[in-house]
Amino acid sequence: MPEGHTLLRLARQLTGAFGGRPVRVSSPQGRFAADAALVDGALCLGAESAGKHLFLELDGDRFIHIHLGLIGKLDVVSGPAPAPVGQVRLRLQNDTAYADLRGATQCDLIGAERRDQIEAQLGADPLRTDADPDRAWARISASKRSIGDLLMDQSVFAGVGNVYRAEILFRHRIHPLRPGRTLRHGQFQAMWLDLVELMEYGVRTGRIDTVRPEHTPEAMGRPPREDDHGGEVYVYRRHGQDCLVCGSRVRTDTLAGRNLFWCARCQPVFRSRAVG
DNA sequence: TCAAGATGATCAG
DNA sequence: TGATCCTCTTGAT
């Protein structure tokens, strides 16, 4: 589930496991082998995330840049490393821990300049204290594009993925296809603060739980349910099921090739005043 | 045993 | 907008 909170957790795990010590770097699968040989045994200074990007910092201003994409996975495990299983693109290891990377969209060795360039292209990251939500609002308030589309645009919001998109729009009763420029500033501010809170919770717990206390299974007298994305949600991947709040059917559609989920009653279609 | 689908991003047209 | 890449899991046959 590679949304921003996952990457921040991974950065912290990597720093804990490898920071401040030399790290063995290899590529059992082979696609990162040439770069791995260049940095094998380098001193690892730590790791940090920016949106959905992960940077493992090595001595000499060198960084291993990882983007998990849709299906990538990075397992950080304590203990001695066993023989690699499956397609392990990158393996990091020392005496006490190892990490295996599989299926990532990107795994490159880059310099500080390129790292800065990647970070500069990212929009407001709800998980960073230096985030600038005003920049995101400037883009949204001037855009004809839908808010569902803008939320997934990493140059507007960094780290927000399909689950947080679906859930934040539900929590604020905003239809995903509503044009960005029709939102009120207050709505944006409330959504931003909520994103910060939800994603910080995701970092602490490793789960995406978005259902308010009054709508939880316990409160509604339903059996507990936990989907394979690891959390309790209102609409994400609940199409065809009943809305937890109003009971009407959760809808689905695709927008820019990605699945969209919403409740038609709780998130009514926006009509401008001119139209009525 | 095999095909489809998945929480992402990029490129061509 | 659709095709493509990457890997693994799930469900259908």
PDB file of C-alpha atoms (C1' of nucleotides) in Angstrom:
ATOM      1  CA  MET A   1       0.000   0.000   0.000  1.00  0.00           C
ATOM      2  CA  PRO A   2       2.495   2.583  -1.122  1.00  0.00           C
ATOM      3  CA  GLU A   3       0.954   5.928  -0.176  1.00  0.00           C
ATOM      4  CA  GLY A   4       2.968   8.644   1.595  1.00  0.00           C
ATOM      5  CA  HIS A   5       2.534   7.287   5.114  1.00  0.00           C
ATOM      6  CA  THR A   6       4.011   3.928   4.042  1.00  0.00           C
ATOM      7  CA  LEU A   7       7.085   5.600   2.580  1.00  0.00           C
ATOM      8  CA  LEU A   8       7.681   7.649   5.735  1.00  0.00           C
ATOM      9  CA  ARG A   9       7.440   4.494   7.852  1.00  0.00           C
ATOM     10  CA  LEU A  10       9.880   2.740   5.541  1.00  0.00           C
ATOM     11  CA  ALA A  11      12.316   5.660   5.714  1.00  0.00           C
ATOM     12  CA  ARG A  12      12.285   5.442   9.500  1.00  0.00           C
ATOM     13  CA  GLN A  13      12.733   1.669   9.432  1.00  0.00           C
ATOM     14  CA  LEU A  14      15.666   1.974   7.028  1.00  0.00           C
ATOM     15  CA  THR A  15      17.292   4.668   9.161  1.00  0.00           C
ATOM     16  CA  GLY A  16      16.901   2.500  12.249  1.00  0.00           C
ATOM     17  CA  ALA A  17      18.270  -0.607  10.572  1.00  0.00           C
ATOM     18  CA  PHE A  18      21.083   0.848   8.472  1.00  0.00           C
ATOM     19  CA  GLY A  19      21.781   4.465   9.531  1.00  0.00           C
ATOM     20  CA  GLY A  20      25.287   5.320  10.740  1.00  0.00           C
ATOM     21  CA  ARG A  21      26.880   2.070   9.553  1.00  0.00           C
ATOM     22  CA  PRO A  22      28.337   0.600   6.385  1.00  0.00           C
ATOM     23  CA  VAL A  23      25.751  -1.235   4.296  1.00  0.00           C
ATOM     24  CA  ARG A  24      26.151  -4.134   1.882  1.00  0.00           C
ATOM     25  CA  VAL A  25      24.275  -3.415  -1.352  1.00  0.00           C
ATOM     26  CA  SER A  26      23.468  -6.067  -3.956  1.00  0.00           C
ATOM     27  CA  SER A  27      20.964  -6.863  -6.682  1.00  0.00           C
ATOM     28  CA  PRO A  28      20.127 -10.585  -6.759  1.00  0.00           C
ATOM     29  CA  GLN A  29      17.754 -10.022  -9.702  1.00  0.00           C
ATOM     30  CA  GLY A  30      20.451  -8.086 -11.560  1.00  0.00           C
ATOM     31  CA  ARG A  31      18.722  -4.918 -12.754  1.00  0.00           C
ATOM     32  CA  PHE A  32      20.466  -2.743 -10.159  1.00  0.00           C
ATOM     33  CA  ALA A  33      23.702  -4.753 -10.158  1.00  0.00           C
ATOM     34  CA  ALA A  34      26.003  -2.192 -11.805  1.00  0.00           C
ATOM     35  CA  ASP A  35      24.948   0.608  -9.431  1.00  0.00           C
ATOM     36  CA  ALA A  36      24.959  -1.726  -6.427  1.00  0.00           C
ATOM     37  CA  ALA A  37      28.623  -2.549  -7.092  1.00  0.00           C
ATOM     38  CA  LEU A  38      29.461   1.176  -6.990  1.00  0.00           C
ATOM     39  CA  VAL A  39      28.051   1.691  -3.492  1.00  0.00           C
ATOM     40  CA  ASP A  40      28.500  -1.717  -1.870  1.00  0.00           C
ATOM     41  CA  GLY A  41      30.046  -1.169   1.579  1.00  0.00           C
ATOM     42  CA  ALA A  42      29.334   2.587   1.642  1.00  0.00           C
ATOM     43  CA  LEU A  43      28.417   4.348   4.873  1.00  0.00           C
ATOM     44  CA  CYS A  44      24.645   4.748   5.138  1.00  0.00           C
ATOM     45  CA  LEU A  45      23.671   8.086   6.654  1.00  0.00           C
ATOM     46  CA  GLY A  46      19.939   7.357   6.870  1.00  0.00           C
ATOM     47  CA  ALA A  47      16.800   7.506   4.764  1.00  0.00           C
ATOM     48  CA  GLU A  48      14.055  10.029   4.116  1.00  0.00           C
ATOM     49  CA  SER A  49      10.824  10.119   2.153  1.00  0.00           C
ATOM     50  CA  ALA A  50       9.242  12.861   0.070  1.00  0.00           C
ATOM     51  CA  GLY A  51       5.717  12.108  -1.064  1.00  0.00           C
ATOM     52  CA  LYS A  52       5.924   8.603  -2.520  1.00  0.00           C
ATOM     53  CA  HIS A  53       9.685   8.816  -3.132  1.00  0.00           C
ATOM     54  CA  LEU A  54      12.273   7.214  -0.874  1.00  0.00           C
ATOM     55  CA  PHE A  55      15.921   8.263  -0.639  1.00  0.00           C
ATOM     56  CA  LEU A  56      18.597   6.194   1.097  1.00  0.00           C
ATOM     57  CA  GLU A  57      21.534   8.517   1.719  1.00  0.00           C
ATOM     58  CA  LEU A  58      25.084   7.160   1.368  1.00  0.00           C
ATOM     59  CA  ASP A  59      28.405   8.903   1.947  1.00  0.00           C
ATOM     60  CA  GLY A  60      29.698  11.133  -0.846  1.00  0.00           C
ATOM     61  CA  ASP A  61      26.312  12.770  -1.579  1.00  0.00           C
ATOM     62  CA  ARG A  62      24.989   9.594  -3.157  1.00  0.00           C
ATOM     63  CA  PHE A  63      21.392   8.434  -2.842  1.00  0.00           C
ATOM     64  CA  ILE A  64      19.520   5.275  -3.760  1.00  0.00           C
ATOM     65  CA  HIS A  65      16.213   6.627  -5.100  1.00  0.00           C
ATOM     66  CA  ILE A  66      13.253   4.255  -4.842  1.00  0.00           C
ATOM     67  CA  HIS A  67       9.695   4.647  -6.118  1.00  0.00           C
ATOM     68  CA  LEU A  68       7.498   1.644  -5.366  1.00  0.00           C
ATOM     69  CA  GLY A  69       4.900   2.416  -8.025  1.00  0.00           C
ATOM     70  CA  LEU A  70       1.691   0.438  -7.890  1.00  0.00           C
ATOM     71  CA  ILE A  71       3.018  -2.963  -6.899  1.00  0.00           C
ATOM     72  CA  GLY A  72       6.470  -2.405  -5.443  1.00  0.00           C
ATOM     73  CA  LYS A  73       7.322  -3.722  -1.999  1.00  0.00           C
ATOM     74  CA  LEU A  74      10.170  -3.088   0.409  1.00  0.00           C
ATOM     75  CA  ASP A  75      10.550  -5.425   3.377  1.00  0.00           C
ATOM     76  CA  VAL A  76      12.861  -4.348   6.204  1.00  0.00           C
ATOM     77  CA  VAL A  77      13.610  -7.305   8.463  1.00  0.00           C
ATOM     78  CA  SER A  78      15.851  -7.735  11.496  1.00  0.00           C
ATOM     79  CA  GLY A  79      18.155 -10.735  11.666  1.00  0.00           C
ATOM     80  CA  PRO A  80      20.560 -12.378   9.232  1.00  0.00           C
ATOM     81  CA  ALA A  81      19.612 -12.313   5.540  1.00  0.00           C
ATOM     82  CA  PRO A  82      18.397 -15.627   4.070  1.00  0.00           C
ATOM     83  CA  ALA A  83      18.914 -16.616   0.409  1.00  0.00           C
ATOM     84  CA  PRO A  84      16.848 -14.225  -1.772  1.00  0.00           C
ATOM     85  CA  VAL A  85      13.351 -15.440  -2.656  1.00  0.00           C
ATOM     86  CA  GLY A  86      11.756 -14.305  -5.932  1.00  0.00           C
ATOM     87  CA  GLN A  87      12.786 -11.239  -7.906  1.00  0.00           C
ATOM     88  CA  VAL A  88      14.798  -9.167  -5.435  1.00  0.00           C
ATOM     89  CA  ARG A  89      15.869  -6.010  -7.279  1.00  0.00           C
ATOM     90  CA  LEU A  90      17.805  -4.531  -4.372  1.00  0.00           C
ATOM     91  CA  ARG A  91      19.079  -6.037  -1.168  1.00  0.00           C
ATOM     92  CA  LEU A  92      20.558  -3.974   1.669  1.00  0.00           C
ATOM     93  CA  GLN A  93      22.133  -5.767   4.569  1.00  0.00           C
ATOM     94  CA  ASN A  94      24.410  -5.512   7.589  1.00  0.00           C
ATOM     95  CA  ASP A  95      25.095  -7.769  10.571  1.00  0.00           C
ATOM     96  CA  THR A  96      21.710  -7.195  12.184  1.00  0.00           C
ATOM     97  CA  ALA A  97      19.168  -6.541   9.421  1.00  0.00           C
ATOM     98  CA  TYR A  98      18.331  -6.796   5.738  1.00  0.00           C
ATOM     99  CA  ALA A  99      15.890  -5.152   3.323  1.00  0.00           C
ATOM    100  CA  ASP A 100      14.557  -6.600   0.052  1.00  0.00           C
ATOM    101  CA  LEU A 101      13.022  -4.495  -2.740  1.00  0.00           C
ATOM    102  CA  ARG A 102      10.700  -6.102  -5.310  1.00  0.00           C
ATOM    103  CA  GLY A 103       8.600  -4.797  -8.186  1.00  0.00           C
ATOM    104  CA  ALA A 104       9.484  -1.116  -7.808  1.00  0.00           C
ATOM    105  CA  THR A 105       8.936   1.310 -10.677  1.00  0.00           C
ATOM    106  CA  GLN A 106      12.229   3.026  -9.929  1.00  0.00           C
ATOM    107  CA  CYS A 107      15.486   2.131  -8.213  1.00  0.00           C
ATOM    108  CA  ASP A 108      18.370   4.395  -9.247  1.00  0.00           C
ATOM    109  CA  LEU A 109      21.631   5.695  -7.895  1.00  0.00           C
ATOM    110  CA  ILE A 110      21.488   9.510  -8.011  1.00  0.00           C
ATOM    111  CA  GLY A 111      23.304  12.589  -6.694  1.00  0.00           C
ATOM    112  CA  ALA A 112      22.125  15.400  -4.430  1.00  0.00           C
ATOM    113  CA  GLU A 113      21.242  17.640  -7.364  1.00  0.00           C
ATOM    114  CA  ARG A 114      18.844  15.079  -8.830  1.00  0.00           C
ATOM    115  CA  ARG A 115      17.377  14.428  -5.380  1.00  0.00           C
ATOM    116  CA  ASP A 116      16.665  18.152  -4.984  1.00  0.00           C
ATOM    117  CA  GLN A 117      15.144  18.238  -8.450  1.00  0.00           C
ATOM    118  CA  ILE A 118      12.729  15.400  -7.628  1.00  0.00           C
ATOM    119  CA  GLU A 119      11.692  17.062  -4.374  1.00  0.00           C
ATOM    120  CA  ALA A 120      11.196  20.415  -6.105  1.00  0.00           C
ATOM    121  CA  GLN A 121       8.662  18.864  -8.472  1.00  0.00           C
ATOM    122  CA  LEU A 122       6.478  17.662  -5.613  1.00  0.00           C
ATOM    123  CA  GLY A 123       3.470  19.502  -4.261  1.00  0.00           C
ATOM    124  CA  ALA A 124       2.372  19.963  -0.656  1.00  0.00           C
ATOM    125  CA  ASP A 125       3.104  16.881   1.433  1.00  0.00           C
ATOM    126  CA  PRO A 126       0.696  16.567   4.390  1.00  0.00           C
ATOM    127  CA  LEU A 127       3.381  14.636   6.297  1.00  0.00           C
ATOM    128  CA  ARG A 128       5.992  17.390   6.168  1.00  0.00           C
ATOM    129  CA  THR A 129       6.012  20.233   8.657  1.00  0.00           C
ATOM    130  CA  ASP A 130       7.427  22.568   5.986  1.00  0.00           C
ATOM    131  CA  ALA A 131       4.548  21.835   3.568  1.00  0.00           C
ATOM    132  CA  ASP A 132       2.980  24.812   1.808  1.00  0.00           C
ATOM    133  CA  PRO A 133      -0.754  24.150   1.381  1.00  0.00           C
ATOM    134  CA  ASP A 134      -1.242  27.650  -0.071  1.00  0.00           C
ATOM    135  CA  ARG A 135       0.594  26.489  -3.210  1.00  0.00           C
ATOM    136  CA  ALA A 136      -1.823  23.588  -3.555  1.00  0.00           C
ATOM    137  CA  TRP A 137      -4.772  25.923  -3.050  1.00  0.00           C
ATOM    138  CA  ALA A 138      -3.464  28.295  -5.733  1.00  0.00           C
ATOM    139  CA  ARG A 139      -3.458  25.408  -8.223  1.00  0.00           C
ATOM    140  CA  ILE A 140      -6.850  24.043  -7.173  1.00  0.00           C
ATOM    141  CA  SER A 141      -8.699  27.348  -7.023  1.00  0.00           C
ATOM    142  CA  ALA A 142      -7.624  28.164 -10.586  1.00  0.00           C
ATOM    143  CA  SER A 143      -8.255  24.740 -12.099  1.00  0.00           C
ATOM    144  CA  LYS A 144     -11.105  23.372 -14.182  1.00  0.00           C
ATOM    145  CA  ARG A 145      -9.817  19.857 -13.432  1.00  0.00           C
ATOM    146  CA  SER A 146     -11.791  17.776 -10.980  1.00  0.00           C
ATOM    147  CA  ILE A 147     -10.729  17.680  -7.339  1.00  0.00           C
ATOM    148  CA  GLY A 148     -10.482  13.888  -7.645  1.00  0.00           C
ATOM    149  CA  ASP A 149      -7.907  14.347 -10.381  1.00  0.00           C
ATOM    150  CA  LEU A 150      -6.032  17.121  -8.544  1.00  0.00           C
ATOM    151  CA  LEU A 151      -5.757  15.111  -5.331  1.00  0.00           C
ATOM    152  CA  MET A 152      -3.830  12.403  -7.196  1.00  0.00           C
ATOM    153  CA  ASP A 153      -1.543  14.888  -8.968  1.00  0.00           C
ATOM    154  CA  GLN A 154       1.762  14.601  -7.097  1.00  0.00           C
ATOM    155  CA  SER A 155       2.764  18.127  -8.111  1.00  0.00           C
ATOM    156  CA  VAL A 156      -0.287  19.416  -6.193  1.00  0.00           C
ATOM    157  CA  PHE A 157      -0.423  16.984  -3.247  1.00  0.00           C
ATOM    158  CA  ALA A 158       2.600  14.764  -2.585  1.00  0.00           C
ATOM    159  CA  GLY A 159       1.969  11.375  -1.029  1.00  0.00           C
ATOM    160  CA  VAL A 160      -1.805  11.218  -1.483  1.00  0.00           C
ATOM    161  CA  GLY A 161      -2.948   8.042  -3.256  1.00  0.00           C
ATOM    162  CA  ASN A 162      -6.208   6.436  -4.262  1.00  0.00           C
ATOM    163  CA  VAL A 163      -7.292   5.377  -0.771  1.00  0.00           C
ATOM    164  CA  TYR A 164      -6.780   8.773   0.859  1.00  0.00           C
ATOM    165  CA  ARG A 165      -8.380  10.456  -2.166  1.00  0.00           C
ATOM    166  CA  ALA A 166     -11.565   8.414  -1.914  1.00  0.00           C
ATOM    167  CA  GLU A 167     -11.797   8.769   1.844  1.00  0.00           C
ATOM    168  CA  ILE A 168     -10.995  12.464   2.221  1.00  0.00           C
ATOM    169  CA  LEU A 169     -13.612  13.359  -0.399  1.00  0.00           C
ATOM    170  CA  PHE A 170     -16.200  11.236   1.379  1.00  0.00           C
ATOM    171  CA  ARG A 171     -15.403  12.740   4.783  1.00  0.00           C
ATOM    172  CA  HIS A 172     -15.910  16.221   3.342  1.00  0.00           C
ATOM    173  CA  ARG A 173     -18.952  15.274   1.242  1.00  0.00           C
ATOM    174  CA  ILE A 174     -17.335  16.432  -1.957  1.00  0.00           C
ATOM    175  CA  HIS A 175     -18.085  14.735  -5.282  1.00  0.00           C
ATOM    176  CA  PRO A 176     -14.835  13.541  -6.923  1.00  0.00           C
ATOM    177  CA  LEU A 177     -15.705  15.125 -10.273  1.00  0.00           C
ATOM    178  CA  ARG A 178     -16.336  18.581  -8.856  1.00  0.00           C
ATOM    179  CA  PRO A 179     -14.069  21.173 -10.545  1.00  0.00           C
ATOM    180  CA  GLY A 180     -11.284  22.421  -8.273  1.00  0.00           C
ATOM    181  CA  ARG A 181     -12.098  26.071  -8.832  1.00  0.00           C
ATOM    182  CA  THR A 182     -15.637  25.647  -7.433  1.00  0.00           C
ATOM    183  CA  LEU A 183     -14.313  24.687  -3.987  1.00  0.00           C
ATOM    184  CA  ARG A 184     -14.412  27.243  -1.208  1.00  0.00           C
ATOM    185  CA  HIS A 185     -11.183  28.082   0.606  1.00  0.00           C
ATOM    186  CA  GLY A 186     -12.694  26.872   3.878  1.00  0.00           C
ATOM    187  CA  GLN A 187     -13.470  23.482   2.344  1.00  0.00           C
ATOM    188  CA  PHE A 188      -9.898  23.159   1.131  1.00  0.00           C
ATOM    189  CA  GLN A 189      -8.483  24.135   4.516  1.00  0.00           C
ATOM    190  CA  ALA A 190     -10.657  21.608   6.325  1.00  0.00           C
ATOM    191  CA  MET A 191      -9.668  18.903   3.859  1.00  0.00           C
ATOM    192  CA  TRP A 192      -5.960  19.711   4.214  1.00  0.00           C
ATOM    193  CA  LEU A 193      -6.040  19.606   8.021  1.00  0.00           C
ATOM    194  CA  ASP A 194      -7.940  16.333   7.875  1.00  0.00           C
ATOM    195  CA  LEU A 195      -5.394  14.849   5.441  1.00  0.00           C
ATOM    196  CA  VAL A 196      -2.564  15.817   7.791  1.00  0.00           C
ATOM    197  CA  GLU A 197      -4.327  14.131  10.693  1.00  0.00           C
ATOM    198  CA  LEU A 198      -5.296  10.965   8.780  1.00  0.00           C
ATOM    199  CA  MET A 199      -1.865  10.504   7.256  1.00  0.00           C
ATOM    200  CA  GLU A 200      -0.059  11.091  10.564  1.00  0.00           C
ATOM    201  CA  TYR A 201      -2.304   8.417  12.041  1.00  0.00           C
ATOM    202  CA  GLY A 202      -1.297   6.180   9.110  1.00  0.00           C
ATOM    203  CA  VAL A 203       2.379   6.713   9.931  1.00  0.00           C
ATOM    204  CA  ARG A 204       1.828   5.797  13.584  1.00  0.00           C
ATOM    205  CA  THR A 205      -0.256   2.693  12.914  1.00  0.00           C
ATOM    206  CA  GLY A 206       0.571   1.552   9.382  1.00  0.00           C
ATOM    207  CA  ARG A 207      -3.168   1.523   8.628  1.00  0.00           C
ATOM    208  CA  ILE A 208      -5.576   3.757   6.767  1.00  0.00           C
ATOM    209  CA  ASP A 209      -8.496   4.153   9.155  1.00  0.00           C
ATOM    210  CA  THR A 210     -10.842   6.938   8.148  1.00  0.00           C
ATOM    211  CA  VAL A 211     -14.174   6.009   9.715  1.00  0.00           C
ATOM    212  CA  ARG A 212     -15.309   8.411  12.439  1.00  0.00           C
ATOM    213  CA  PRO A 213     -16.080   6.899  15.897  1.00  0.00           C
ATOM    214  CA  GLU A 214     -19.851   7.233  15.404  1.00  0.00           C
ATOM    215  CA  HIS A 215     -19.686   5.192  12.174  1.00  0.00           C
ATOM    216  CA  THR A 216     -17.395   2.361  13.302  1.00  0.00           C
ATOM    217  CA  PRO A 217     -18.686  -1.229  13.141  1.00  0.00           C
ATOM    218  CA  GLU A 218     -18.972  -1.287  16.948  1.00  0.00           C
ATOM    219  CA  ALA A 219     -21.010   1.927  17.021  1.00  0.00           C
ATOM    220  CA  MET A 220     -23.235   0.738  14.160  1.00  0.00           C
ATOM    221  CA  GLY A 221     -23.654  -2.765  15.618  1.00  0.00           C
ATOM    222  CA  ARG A 222     -21.864  -4.473  12.718  1.00  0.00           C
ATOM    223  CA  PRO A 223     -19.096  -7.098  12.916  1.00  0.00           C
ATOM    224  CA  PRO A 224     -15.561  -5.670  12.615  1.00  0.00           C
ATOM    225  CA  ARG A 225     -14.196  -5.639   9.079  1.00  0.00           C
ATOM    226  CA  GLU A 226     -10.650  -5.140   7.885  1.00  0.00           C
ATOM    227  CA  ASP A 227      -9.906  -5.008   4.173  1.00  0.00           C
ATOM    228  CA  ASP A 228      -6.640  -6.035   2.624  1.00  0.00           C
ATOM    229  CA  HIS A 229      -5.428  -2.432   2.519  1.00  0.00           C
ATOM    230  CA  GLY A 230      -5.315  -2.713   6.305  1.00  0.00           C
ATOM    231  CA  GLY A 231      -7.956  -0.427   7.715  1.00  0.00           C
ATOM    232  CA  GLU A 232     -11.576   0.591   8.079  1.00  0.00           C
ATOM    233  CA  VAL A 233     -12.797   2.901   5.322  1.00  0.00           C
ATOM    234  CA  TYR A 234     -16.021   4.521   4.075  1.00  0.00           C
ATOM    235  CA  VAL A 235     -15.958   3.984   0.313  1.00  0.00           C
ATOM    236  CA  TYR A 236     -12.590   2.764  -0.990  1.00  0.00           C
ATOM    237  CA  ARG A 237     -13.156  -0.557  -2.779  1.00  0.00           C
ATOM    238  CA  ARG A 238     -16.628  -0.817  -1.207  1.00  0.00           C
ATOM    239  CA  HIS A 239     -18.486  -0.441  -4.524  1.00  0.00           C
ATOM    240  CA  GLY A 240     -21.769  -2.300  -4.585  1.00  0.00           C
ATOM    241  CA  GLN A 241     -21.909  -2.248  -0.769  1.00  0.00           C
ATOM    242  CA  ASP A 242     -24.054   0.016   1.357  1.00  0.00           C
ATOM    243  CA  CYS A 243     -22.744   3.414   2.469  1.00  0.00           C
ATOM    244  CA  LEU A 244     -21.890   3.263   6.182  1.00  0.00           C
ATOM    245  CA  VAL A 245     -23.654   6.591   6.759  1.00  0.00           C
ATOM    246  CA  CYS A 246     -26.769   6.755   4.551  1.00  0.00           C
ATOM    247  CA  GLY A 247     -27.168   3.155   3.404  1.00  0.00           C
ATOM    248  CA  SER A 248     -27.291   3.875  -0.318  1.00  0.00           C
ATOM    249  CA  ARG A 249     -25.078   1.967  -2.740  1.00  0.00           C
ATOM    250  CA  VAL A 250     -21.390   3.002  -3.042  1.00  0.00           C
ATOM    251  CA  ARG A 251     -20.579   3.920  -6.663  1.00  0.00           C
ATOM    252  CA  THR A 252     -17.458   3.311  -8.718  1.00  0.00           C
ATOM    253  CA  ASP A 253     -16.036   4.630 -11.966  1.00  0.00           C
ATOM    254  CA  THR A 254     -12.609   5.244 -13.466  1.00  0.00           C
ATOM    255  CA  LEU A 255     -10.915   8.628 -13.704  1.00  0.00           C
ATOM    256  CA  ALA A 256      -7.616   8.918 -15.576  1.00  0.00           C
ATOM    257  CA  GLY A 257      -7.292   5.139 -15.489  1.00  0.00           C
ATOM    258  CA  ARG A 258      -7.719   4.847 -11.722  1.00  0.00           C
ATOM    259  CA  ASN A 259     -10.624   3.539  -9.703  1.00  0.00           C
ATOM    260  CA  LEU A 260     -12.891   6.101  -8.133  1.00  0.00           C
ATOM    261  CA  PHE A 261     -15.310   5.393  -5.273  1.00  0.00           C
ATOM    262  CA  TRP A 262     -18.010   7.637  -3.813  1.00  0.00           C
ATOM    263  CA  CYS A 263     -21.474   7.729  -2.333  1.00  0.00           C
ATOM    264  CA  ALA A 264     -23.897   9.548  -4.614  1.00  0.00           C
ATOM    265  CA  ARG A 265     -26.119  10.639  -1.750  1.00  0.00           C
ATOM    266  CA  CYS A 266     -23.442  11.777   0.729  1.00  0.00           C
ATOM    267  CA  GLN A 267     -21.348  13.348  -2.058  1.00  0.00           C
ATOM    268  CA  PRO A 268     -23.896  14.970  -4.355  1.00  0.00           C
ATOM    269  CA  VAL A 269     -22.985  16.241  -7.817  1.00  0.00           C
ATOM    270  CA  PHE A 270     -21.980  19.872  -7.639  1.00  0.00           C
ATOM    271  CA  ARG A 271     -24.107  22.386  -9.553  1.00  0.00           C
ATOM    272  CA  SER A 272     -22.869  25.942 -10.031  1.00  0.00           C
ATOM    273  CA  ARG A 273     -25.196  28.808  -9.127  1.00  0.00           C
ATOM    274  CA  ALA A 274     -25.405  29.835 -12.775  1.00  0.00           C
ATOM    275  CA  VAL A 275     -26.835  26.450 -13.653  1.00  0.00           C
ATOM    276  CA  GLY A 276     -28.997  26.368 -10.575  1.00  0.00           C
TER     277      GLY A 276
ATOM    278  C1'  DT B   1      -3.090 -23.630 -14.041  1.00  0.00           C
ATOM    279  C1'  DC B   2      -3.999 -19.310 -15.762  1.00  0.00           C
ATOM    280  C1'  DA B   3      -5.874 -14.659 -16.145  1.00  0.00           C
ATOM    281  C1'  DA B   4      -7.163 -10.523 -13.992  1.00  0.00           C
ATOM    282  C1'  DG B   5      -6.447  -6.889 -10.990  1.00  0.00           C
ATOM    283  C1'  DA B   6      -3.959  -3.803  -7.784  1.00  0.00           C
ATOM    284  C1'  DT B   7      -2.868   1.778  -3.176  1.00  0.00           C
ATOM    285  C1'  DG B   8       1.665   4.533  -9.618  1.00  0.00           C
ATOM    286  C1'  DA B   9       3.703   6.994 -13.168  1.00  0.00           C
ATOM    287  C1'  DT B  10       5.123   7.832 -17.860  1.00  0.00           C
ATOM    288  C1'  DC B  11       4.793   7.992 -22.748  1.00  0.00           C
ATOM    289  C1'  DA B  12       2.692   8.148 -27.395  1.00  0.00           C
ATOM    290  C1'  DG B  13      -0.959   9.615 -30.117  1.00  0.00           C
TER     291       DG B  13
ATOM    292  C1'  DT C   1      -7.080   8.102 -23.208  1.00  0.00           C
ATOM    293  C1'  DG C   2      -4.882   3.837 -23.633  1.00  0.00           C
ATOM    294  C1'  DA C   3      -0.686   1.044 -23.484  1.00  0.00           C
ATOM    295  C1'  DT C   4       3.067  -0.259 -20.868  1.00  0.00           C
ATOM    296  C1'  DC C   5       6.217  -1.679 -17.058  1.00  0.00           C
ATOM    297  C1'  DC C   6       7.009  -4.168 -12.633  1.00  0.00           C
ATOM    298  C1'  DT C   7       5.396  -8.494  -9.108  1.00  0.00           C
ATOM    299  C1'  DC C   8       2.267 -10.853  -6.351  1.00  0.00           C
ATOM    300  C1'  DT C   9      -2.334 -12.398  -4.857  1.00  0.00           C
ATOM    301  C1'  DT C  10      -6.824 -13.905  -5.709  1.00  0.00           C
ATOM    302  C1'  DG C  11     -10.403 -16.137  -7.987  1.00  0.00           C
ATOM    303  C1'  DA C  12     -12.095 -18.696 -11.922  1.00  0.00           C
ATOM    304  C1'  DT C  13     -11.667 -22.776 -14.660  1.00  0.00           C
TER     305       DT C  13
END
